[in-house]
Amino acid sequence: MLLAIETSCDETAAAVLDPGSGEILSNVIHSQVDDHRIHGGVVPELASRCHVAALPGVVARALAEAGVGWSSVEALAVTRGPGLATSLLTGVVYARGLAMRLGVPLFGVNHLAGHLHSIWIGKDLLETPVYPHLVLLVSGGHTCLVHRTGLDAWTVMGQTLDDAAGEALDKGARLMGLGYPGGPEVQRTAAGGDAAAVAFPRGNPPPGSGGWAFPFSFSGLKTALLYHLRKHPDDTGAARLPHVAASYQEAVVDTLVRRVEQAVATVPAMVIGCAGGVARNTRLREKLAAAGRRLGVPVRFADPLLCADNAAMIAAAAQVCYRPFFPQGTGVDVTPGLPVDVR
Ligand code: KG4
Ligand code: ZN
């Protein structure tokens, strides 16, 4: 059994994968969102202390739910970056201790490789990826478009130059007086709103900006919302807010979908994938699926349960992208700024 641990931000997570059958036997996620809510965002020092407290229980639950004991664990995986340094450190130190105690190999996994691979986890079962494919990875910390040509081969085609898509939703939600985390709040408030009510900009930077063929930018959109609300203070009232939220959400979604359409026109892709916390967004799912139909390319979304940070995706990436290449495990230290395309 492969036991994976994820503590890159504010979710303490552990999962057990049966490498023989490719089945995810358990996937336990302890979210700290209630611990951070009063602060309106993740407080790193608080997150690491919560990880330390939660890790033993979360790991024990993952083993119990999988119905396996310590003696069955023959490999470990842990997120080594990117993420919050002190959060990563708690998971890595814990996993290193376990690896020494159990005498098993430990794989230090790139969190983003986990998100990339999450689209290939079917109903609790690893599926065989189809190459080449394109993945739109959208979370609170990352927005990037990745072209994947093999198990261990992925190239970044574009990244955000400023805010991530989830960050734009979180900050936008705060401006609208909505709660944290903002993405789900914007989606809930937008239901029934008119997405054409406010003409927010869909301003991706020109190709080549920041050195990316397909750069993203959301800071202009956030500023447009700020100015709109200053000019129309009544728009945060119950009658108008759904329209503003729907319009804002639509601008984020259109910006993302447009980039995917442009990228598919320039590189071969058998599948378009979408992963990360923002991939839970129902409007993004609708519009990206529609774009896929127009382009004649099937779209695969990570299962909603695997969109947010979780250890099942870390287990999957370890098993598929690391184990065949480094049977003894990888040297594991934290790398908070680990880039997407470094394994
Ligand atoms: O992947 P994730 O759980 O953590 C990071 O690695 O960042 O993503 C969290 C982000 C937050 O910005 C949150 O607002 C956003 O995902 N999010 C959503 C939805 N659910 C979570 N955004 C839009 N619609 C949702 N339903
Ligand atoms: Zn993540």
GROMACS .gro file of C-alpha atoms and ligand atoms in nm:
model
  370
    1MET     CA    1   0.000   0.000   0.000
    2LEU     CA    2   0.112   0.352  -0.072
    3LEU     CA    3   0.029   0.610   0.196
    4ALA     CA    4   0.026   0.974   0.084
    5ILE     CA    5   0.025   1.290   0.294
    6GLU     CA    6  -0.064   1.644   0.184
    7THR     CA    7  -0.017   1.956   0.397
    8SER     CA    8   0.077   2.228   0.148
    9CYS     CA    9  -0.180   2.485   0.259
   10ASP     CA   10  -0.477   2.454   0.494
   11GLU     CA   11  -0.599   2.101   0.430
   12THR     CA   12  -0.450   1.816   0.632
   13ALA     CA   13  -0.496   1.512   0.413
   14ALA     CA   14  -0.394   1.147   0.387
   15ALA     CA   15  -0.486   0.875   0.139
   16VAL     CA   16  -0.411   0.509   0.080
   17LEU     CA   17  -0.364   0.370  -0.270
   18ASP     CA   18  -0.344   0.003  -0.361
   19PRO     CA   19  -0.072   0.004  -0.628
   20GLY     CA   20  -0.174  -0.341  -0.749
   21SER     CA   21  -0.531  -0.256  -0.841
   22GLY     CA   22  -0.484   0.121  -0.876
   23GLU     CA   23  -0.769   0.171  -0.631
   24ILE     CA   24  -0.785   0.468  -0.393
   25LEU     CA   25  -0.883   0.289  -0.071
   26SER     CA   26  -0.925   0.601   0.143
   27ASN     CA   27  -0.904   0.977   0.101
   28VAL     CA   28  -0.931   1.169   0.428
   29ILE     CA   29  -0.936   1.550   0.422
   30HIS     CA   30  -0.942   1.763   0.735
   31SER     CA   31  -1.016   2.119   0.624
   32GLN     CA   32  -0.898   2.405   0.844
   33VAL     CA   33  -1.133   2.653   0.681
   34ASP     CA   34  -1.321   2.708   1.010
   35ASP     CA   35  -0.993   2.786   1.189
   36HIS     CA   36  -0.901   3.056   0.937
   37ARG     CA   37  -1.242   3.204   0.855
   38ILE     CA   38  -1.235   3.476   1.123
   39HIS     CA   39  -0.908   3.600   0.970
   40GLY     CA   40  -1.058   3.616   0.619
   41GLY     CA   41  -0.778   3.402   0.476
   42VAL     CA   42  -0.518   3.140   0.560
   43VAL     CA   43  -0.278   3.237   0.841
   44PRO     CA   44   0.040   3.034   0.777
   45GLU     CA   45   0.155   2.992   1.138
   46LEU     CA   46  -0.192   2.885   1.245
   47ALA     CA   47  -0.209   2.640   0.952
   48SER     CA   48   0.115   2.467   1.048
   49ARG     CA   49   0.008   2.431   1.412
   50CYS     CA   50  -0.326   2.284   1.300
   51HIS     CA   51  -0.142   2.037   1.073
   52VAL     CA   52   0.076   1.918   1.360
   53ALA     CA   53  -0.232   1.857   1.573
   54ALA     CA   54  -0.439   1.692   1.298
   55LEU     CA   55  -0.182   1.476   1.116
   56PRO     CA   56  -0.172   1.166   1.342
   57GLY     CA   57  -0.552   1.139   1.352
   58VAL     CA   58  -0.594   1.200   0.978
   59VAL     CA   59  -0.332   0.936   0.891
   60ALA     CA   60  -0.481   0.686   1.137
   61ARG     CA   61  -0.825   0.742   0.983
   62ALA     CA   62  -0.689   0.696   0.630
   63LEU     CA   63  -0.538   0.359   0.730
   64ALA     CA   64  -0.853   0.252   0.919
   65GLU     CA   65  -1.087   0.347   0.633
   66ALA     CA   66  -0.863   0.157   0.391
   67GLY     CA   67  -0.869  -0.140   0.628
   68VAL     CA   68  -0.491  -0.172   0.635
   69GLY     CA   69  -0.230  -0.172   0.911
   70TRP     CA   70   0.112  -0.010   0.930
   71SER     CA   71   0.279  -0.334   0.821
   72SER     CA   72   0.105  -0.309   0.480
   73VAL     CA   73   0.255   0.033   0.403
   74GLU     CA   74   0.536  -0.028   0.153
   75ALA     CA   75   0.582   0.327   0.022
   76LEU     CA   76   0.511   0.683   0.134
   77ALA     CA   77   0.449   1.002  -0.060
   78VAL     CA   78   0.435   1.358   0.064
   79THR     CA   79   0.386   1.699  -0.096
   80ARG     CA   80   0.723   1.879  -0.106
   81GLY     CA   81   0.602   2.202  -0.272
   82PRO     CA   82   0.479   2.444  -0.382
   83GLY     CA   83   0.292   2.579  -0.083
   84LEU     CA   84   0.335   2.748   0.252
   85ALA     CA   85   0.683   2.668   0.387
   86THR     CA   86   0.574   2.595   0.743
   87SER     CA   87   0.274   2.388   0.630
   88LEU     CA   88   0.485   2.182   0.390
   89LEU     CA   89   0.743   2.129   0.662
   90THR     CA   90   0.496   1.965   0.900
   91GLY     CA   91   0.398   1.702   0.642
   92VAL     CA   92   0.751   1.641   0.518
   93VAL     CA   93   0.898   1.601   0.866
   94TYR     CA   94   0.616   1.368   0.965
   95ALA     CA   95   0.657   1.159   0.648
   96ARG     CA   96   1.034   1.141   0.685
   97GLY     CA   97   0.994   1.013   1.039
   98LEU     CA   98   0.748   0.749   0.923
   99ALA     CA   99   0.972   0.644   0.634
  100MET     CA  100   1.263   0.591   0.872
  101ARG     CA  101   1.049   0.404   1.121
  102LEU     CA  102   0.892   0.177   0.856
  103GLY     CA  103   1.203   0.147   0.638
  104VAL     CA  104   1.011   0.223   0.318
  105PRO     CA  105   1.084   0.459   0.024
  106LEU     CA  106   0.949   0.814   0.043
  107PHE     CA  107   0.853   1.018  -0.263
  108GLY     CA  108   0.852   1.398  -0.248
  109VAL     CA  109   0.573   1.500  -0.486
  110ASN     CA  110   0.506   1.829  -0.663
  111HIS     CA  111   0.160   1.939  -0.547
  112LEU     CA  112   0.083   2.065  -0.898
  113ALA     CA  113   0.172   1.725  -1.049
  114GLY     CA  114  -0.095   1.593  -0.813
  115HIS     CA  115  -0.353   1.842  -0.942
  116LEU     CA  116  -0.250   1.766  -1.303
  117HIS     CA  117  -0.294   1.396  -1.243
  118SER     CA  118  -0.625   1.434  -1.055
  119ILE     CA  119  -0.820   1.438  -1.384
  120TRP     CA  120  -0.711   1.075  -1.437
  121ILE     CA  121  -0.859   0.941  -1.116
  122GLY     CA  122  -1.189   0.780  -1.207
  123LYS     CA  123  -1.434   0.640  -0.955
  124ASP     CA  124  -1.162   0.585  -0.691
  125LEU     CA  125  -0.948   0.415  -0.956
  126LEU     CA  126  -0.640   0.530  -1.147
  127GLU     CA  127  -0.707   0.555  -1.519
  128THR     CA  128  -0.454   0.549  -1.801
  129PRO     CA  129  -0.390   0.902  -1.927
  130VAL     CA  130  -0.428   0.984  -2.295
  131TYR     CA  131  -0.147   1.195  -2.440
  132PRO     CA  132  -0.104   1.466  -2.544
  133HIS     CA  133  -0.350   1.663  -2.338
  134LEU     CA  134  -0.395   2.010  -2.202
  135VAL     CA  135  -0.480   2.089  -1.840
  136LEU     CA  136  -0.623   2.412  -1.705
  137LEU     CA  137  -0.512   2.416  -1.343
  138VAL     CA  138  -0.708   2.671  -1.144
  139SER     CA  139  -0.681   2.707  -0.768
  140GLY     CA  140  -0.646   2.970  -0.500
  141GLY     CA  141  -0.272   2.991  -0.558
  142HIS     CA  142  -0.228   2.890  -0.921
  143THR     CA  143  -0.367   2.952  -1.265
  144CYS     CA  144  -0.182   2.779  -1.543
  145LEU     CA  145  -0.223   2.598  -1.866
  146VAL     CA  146  -0.010   2.286  -1.900
  147HIS     CA  147   0.057   2.073  -2.207
  148ARG     CA  148   0.128   1.716  -2.105
  149THR     CA  149   0.290   1.479  -2.353
  150GLY     CA  150   0.386   1.190  -2.125
  151LEU     CA  151   0.394   1.051  -1.771
  152ASP     CA  152   0.689   1.268  -1.676
  153ALA     CA  153   0.666   1.533  -1.947
  154TRP     CA  154   0.467   1.852  -1.904
  155THR     CA  155   0.527   2.204  -2.032
  156VAL     CA  156   0.374   2.521  -1.898
  157MET     CA  157   0.209   2.723  -2.176
  158GLY     CA  158   0.084   3.005  -1.958
  159GLN     CA  159   0.057   3.128  -1.604
  160THR     CA  160  -0.105   3.419  -1.431
  161LEU     CA  161   0.104   3.734  -1.411
  162ASP     CA  162  -0.072   3.850  -1.095
  163ASP     CA  163  -0.368   3.697  -0.909
  164ALA     CA  164  -0.477   3.336  -0.949
  165ALA     CA  165  -0.836   3.274  -1.064
  166GLY     CA  166  -0.937   3.153  -0.717
  167GLU     CA  167  -0.765   3.451  -0.561
  168ALA     CA  168  -0.963   3.682  -0.794
  169LEU     CA  169  -1.283   3.515  -0.673
  170ASP     CA  170  -1.175   3.529  -0.308
  171LYS     CA  171  -1.076   3.898  -0.329
  172GLY     CA  172  -1.382   3.983  -0.538
  173ALA     CA  173  -1.605   3.812  -0.281
  174ARG     CA  174  -1.452   4.024  -0.008
  175LEU     CA  175  -1.521   4.344  -0.205
  176MET     CA  176  -1.882   4.229  -0.248
  177GLY     CA  177  -1.910   4.167   0.126
  178LEU     CA  178  -1.935   3.789   0.082
  179GLY     CA  179  -1.774   3.527   0.306
  180TYR     CA  180  -1.457   3.319   0.284
  181PRO     CA  181  -1.359   3.123   0.084
  182GLY     CA  182  -1.496   3.342  -0.191
  183GLY     CA  183  -1.528   3.104  -0.487
  184PRO     CA  184  -1.821   2.902  -0.352
  185GLU     CA  185  -1.982   3.222  -0.213
  186VAL     CA  186  -1.963   3.395  -0.553
  187GLN     CA  187  -2.111   3.088  -0.721
  188ARG     CA  188  -2.396   3.069  -0.467
  189THR     CA  189  -2.471   3.442  -0.491
  190ALA     CA  190  -2.450   3.438  -0.872
  191ALA     CA  191  -2.728   3.178  -0.900
  192GLY     CA  192  -3.025   3.355  -1.058
  193GLY     CA  193  -2.819   3.667  -1.137
  194ASP     CA  194  -2.784   3.816  -1.485
  195ALA     CA  195  -2.426   3.752  -1.603
  196ALA     CA  196  -2.460   4.030  -1.863
  197ALA     CA  197  -2.567   4.295  -1.609
  198VAL     CA  198  -2.219   4.445  -1.563
  199ALA     CA  199  -1.967   4.450  -1.849
  200PHE     CA  200  -1.649   4.349  -1.666
  201PRO     CA  201  -1.326   4.327  -1.870
  202ARG     CA  202  -1.196   3.993  -1.998
  203GLY     CA  203  -0.844   4.120  -2.028
  204ASN     CA  204  -0.582   3.854  -2.083
  205PRO     CA  205  -0.239   4.011  -2.145
  206PRO     CA  206  -0.094   3.989  -2.496
  207PRO     CA  207   0.088   3.664  -2.588
  208GLY     CA  208   0.450   3.678  -2.477
  209SER     CA  209   0.383   3.877  -2.158
  210GLY     CA  210   0.591   3.741  -1.874
  211GLY     CA  211   0.751   3.504  -2.124
  212TRP     CA  212   0.432   3.298  -2.161
  213ALA     CA  213   0.257   3.219  -2.487
  214PHE     CA  214  -0.077   3.221  -2.301
  215PRO     CA  215  -0.049   3.449  -1.997
  216PHE     CA  216  -0.343   3.519  -1.767
  217SER     CA  217  -0.419   3.827  -1.559
  218PHE     CA  218  -0.696   3.896  -1.308
  219SER     CA  219  -0.582   4.208  -1.125
  220GLY     CA  220  -0.752   4.440  -1.379
  221LEU     CA  221  -1.081   4.259  -1.331
  222LYS     CA  222  -1.055   4.289  -0.953
  223THR     CA  223  -0.986   4.664  -0.987
  224ALA     CA  224  -1.282   4.699  -1.225
  225LEU     CA  225  -1.504   4.545  -0.958
  226LEU     CA  226  -1.363   4.779  -0.694
  227TYR     CA  227  -1.437   5.087  -0.910
  228HIS     CA  228  -1.778   4.955  -1.009
  229LEU     CA  229  -1.880   4.912  -0.644
  230ARG     CA  230  -1.747   5.257  -0.554
  231LYS     CA  231  -1.957   5.410  -0.830
  232HIS     CA  232  -2.264   5.196  -0.756
  233PRO     CA  233  -2.268   5.139  -0.379
  234ASP     CA  234  -2.625   5.006  -0.398
  235ASP     CA  235  -2.499   4.711  -0.600
  236THR     CA  236  -2.396   4.530  -0.281
  237GLY     CA  237  -2.765   4.527  -0.177
  238ALA     CA  238  -2.964   4.205  -0.197
  239ALA     CA  239  -3.145   4.308  -0.516
  240ARG     CA  240  -2.837   4.379  -0.729
  241LEU     CA  241  -2.565   4.162  -0.575
  242PRO     CA  242  -2.659   3.841  -0.764
  243HIS     CA  243  -2.619   4.032  -1.092
  244VAL     CA  244  -2.279   4.171  -0.993
  245ALA     CA  245  -2.159   3.830  -0.868
  246ALA     CA  246  -2.284   3.655  -1.183
  247SER     CA  247  -2.116   3.914  -1.406
  248TYR     CA  248  -1.790   3.889  -1.215
  249GLN     CA  249  -1.792   3.509  -1.217
  250GLU     CA  250  -1.870   3.514  -1.590
  251ALA     CA  251  -1.569   3.738  -1.658
  252VAL     CA  252  -1.336   3.500  -1.468
  253VAL     CA  253  -1.480   3.199  -1.651
  254ASP     CA  254  -1.468   3.363  -1.995
  255THR     CA  255  -1.105   3.468  -1.941
  256LEU     CA  256  -1.008   3.108  -1.861
  257VAL     CA  257  -1.212   2.944  -2.137
  258ARG     CA  258  -1.089   3.184  -2.403
  259ARG     CA  259  -0.728   3.097  -2.322
  260VAL     CA  260  -0.797   2.725  -2.343
  261GLU     CA  261  -0.961   2.772  -2.684
  262GLN     CA  262  -0.658   2.967  -2.808
  263ALA     CA  263  -0.414   2.706  -2.677
  264VAL     CA  264  -0.602   2.412  -2.830
  265ALA     CA  265  -0.567   2.584  -3.167
  266THR     CA  266  -0.186   2.578  -3.139
  267VAL     CA  267  -0.091   2.246  -2.975
  268PRO     CA  268  -0.224   1.893  -3.025
  269ALA     CA  269  -0.461   1.784  -2.746
  270MET     CA  270  -0.668   1.465  -2.729
  271VAL     CA  271  -0.831   1.581  -2.407
  272ILE     CA  272  -0.881   1.910  -2.222
  273GLY     CA  273  -0.855   1.867  -1.846
  274CYS     CA  274  -0.954   2.101  -1.567
  275ALA     CA  275  -0.835   2.066  -1.206
  276GLY     CA  276  -0.789   2.261  -0.883
  277GLY     CA  277  -1.036   2.420  -0.642
  278VAL     CA  278  -1.190   2.655  -0.901
  279ALA     CA  279  -1.264   2.353  -1.126
  280ARG     CA  280  -1.554   2.293  -0.884
  281ASN     CA  281  -1.725   2.599  -1.029
  282THR     CA  282  -2.039   2.492  -1.211
  283ARG     CA  283  -2.036   2.784  -1.456
  284LEU     CA  284  -1.674   2.705  -1.553
  285ARG     CA  285  -1.771   2.341  -1.598
  286GLU     CA  286  -2.062   2.437  -1.823
  287LYS     CA  287  -1.869   2.681  -2.039
  288LEU     CA  288  -1.552   2.472  -2.072
  289ALA     CA  289  -1.758   2.165  -2.163
  290ALA     CA  290  -1.937   2.373  -2.429
  291ALA     CA  291  -1.602   2.496  -2.563
  292GLY     CA  292  -1.483   2.134  -2.583
  293ARG     CA  293  -1.790   2.041  -2.787
  294ARG     CA  294  -1.723   2.332  -3.023
  295LEU     CA  295  -1.359   2.226  -3.059
  296GLY     CA  296  -1.439   1.855  -3.085
  297VAL     CA  297  -1.210   1.775  -2.790
  298PRO     CA  298  -1.345   1.586  -2.487
  299VAL     CA  299  -1.319   1.771  -2.154
  300ARG     CA  300  -1.237   1.589  -1.830
  301PHE     CA  301  -1.289   1.758  -1.495
  302ALA     CA  302  -1.133   1.632  -1.176
  303ASP     CA  303  -1.399   1.480  -0.952
  304PRO     CA  304  -1.532   1.765  -0.731
  305LEU     CA  305  -1.396   1.581  -0.425
  306LEU     CA  306  -1.050   1.578  -0.583
  307CYS     CA  307  -1.052   1.942  -0.698
  308ALA     CA  308  -0.963   2.087  -0.361
  309ASP     CA  309  -0.634   1.986  -0.201
  310ASN     CA  310  -0.628   1.617  -0.118
  311ALA     CA  311  -0.380   1.332  -0.076
  312ALA     CA  312  -0.540   1.092  -0.327
  313MET     CA  313  -0.397   1.304  -0.609
  314ILE     CA  314  -0.055   1.298  -0.439
  315ALA     CA  315  -0.075   0.919  -0.412
  316ALA     CA  316  -0.174   0.895  -0.779
  317ALA     CA  317   0.108   1.121  -0.897
  318ALA     CA  318   0.361   0.936  -0.679
  319GLN     CA  319   0.254   0.599  -0.815
  320VAL     CA  320   0.243   0.701  -1.179
  321CYS     CA  321   0.493   0.986  -1.226
  322TYR     CA  322   0.760   0.910  -0.962
  323ARG     CA  323   0.773   0.544  -0.864
  324PRO     CA  324   0.866   0.403  -1.206
  325PHE     CA  325   1.153   0.653  -1.233
  326PHE     CA  326   1.289   0.658  -0.874
  327PRO     CA  327   1.222   0.317  -0.716
  328GLN     CA  328   1.421   0.406  -0.403
  329GLY     CA  329   1.224   0.726  -0.344
  330THR     CA  330   1.334   1.085  -0.391
  331GLY     CA  331   1.533   1.311  -0.161
  332VAL     CA  332   1.268   1.502   0.027
  333ASP     CA  333   1.292   1.858   0.147
  334VAL     CA  334   1.041   2.140   0.120
  335THR     CA  335   1.050   2.372  -0.183
  336PRO     CA  336   0.782   2.637  -0.126
  337GLY     CA  337   0.833   2.794  -0.469
  338LEU     CA  338   0.854   2.467  -0.666
  339PRO     CA  339   0.758   2.545  -1.029
  340VAL     CA  340   0.487   2.349  -1.210
  341ASP     CA  341   0.719   2.183  -1.458
  342VAL     CA  342   0.981   2.052  -1.211
  343ARG     CA  343   0.915   1.705  -1.080
  344KG4     O1  344  -0.714   2.387  -0.488
  344KG4     P1  345  -0.764   2.463  -0.370
  344KG4     O2  346  -0.853   2.393  -0.270
  344KG4     O3  347  -0.646   2.522  -0.287
  344KG4     C1  348  -0.534   2.580  -0.345
  344KG4     O4  349  -0.437   2.502  -0.372
  344KG4     O5  350  -0.540   2.700  -0.368
  344KG4     O6  351  -0.840   2.593  -0.427
  344KG4     C2  352  -0.904   2.686  -0.344
  344KG4     C3  353  -0.968   2.790  -0.430
  344KG4     C4  354  -1.020   2.909  -0.353
  344KG4     O7  355  -0.979   3.027  -0.416
  344KG4     C5  356  -1.171   2.891  -0.361
  344KG4     O8  357  -1.240   3.014  -0.356
  344KG4     C6  358  -1.187   2.824  -0.496
  344KG4     O9  359  -1.079   2.733  -0.502
  344KG4     N1  360  -1.314   2.753  -0.510
  344KG4     C7  361  -1.409   2.785  -0.599
  344KG4     C8  362  -1.517   2.698  -0.578
  344KG4     N2  363  -1.484   2.614  -0.477
  344KG4     C9  364  -1.359   2.648  -0.436
  344KG4     N3  365  -1.412   2.880  -0.694
  344KG4    C10  366  -1.521   2.890  -0.769
  344KG4     N4  367  -1.630   2.812  -0.754
  344KG4    C11  368  -1.634   2.714  -0.660
  344KG4     N5  369  -1.741   2.637  -0.647
  345ZN      ZN  370  -0.384   2.290  -0.460
   0.00000   0.00000   0.00000
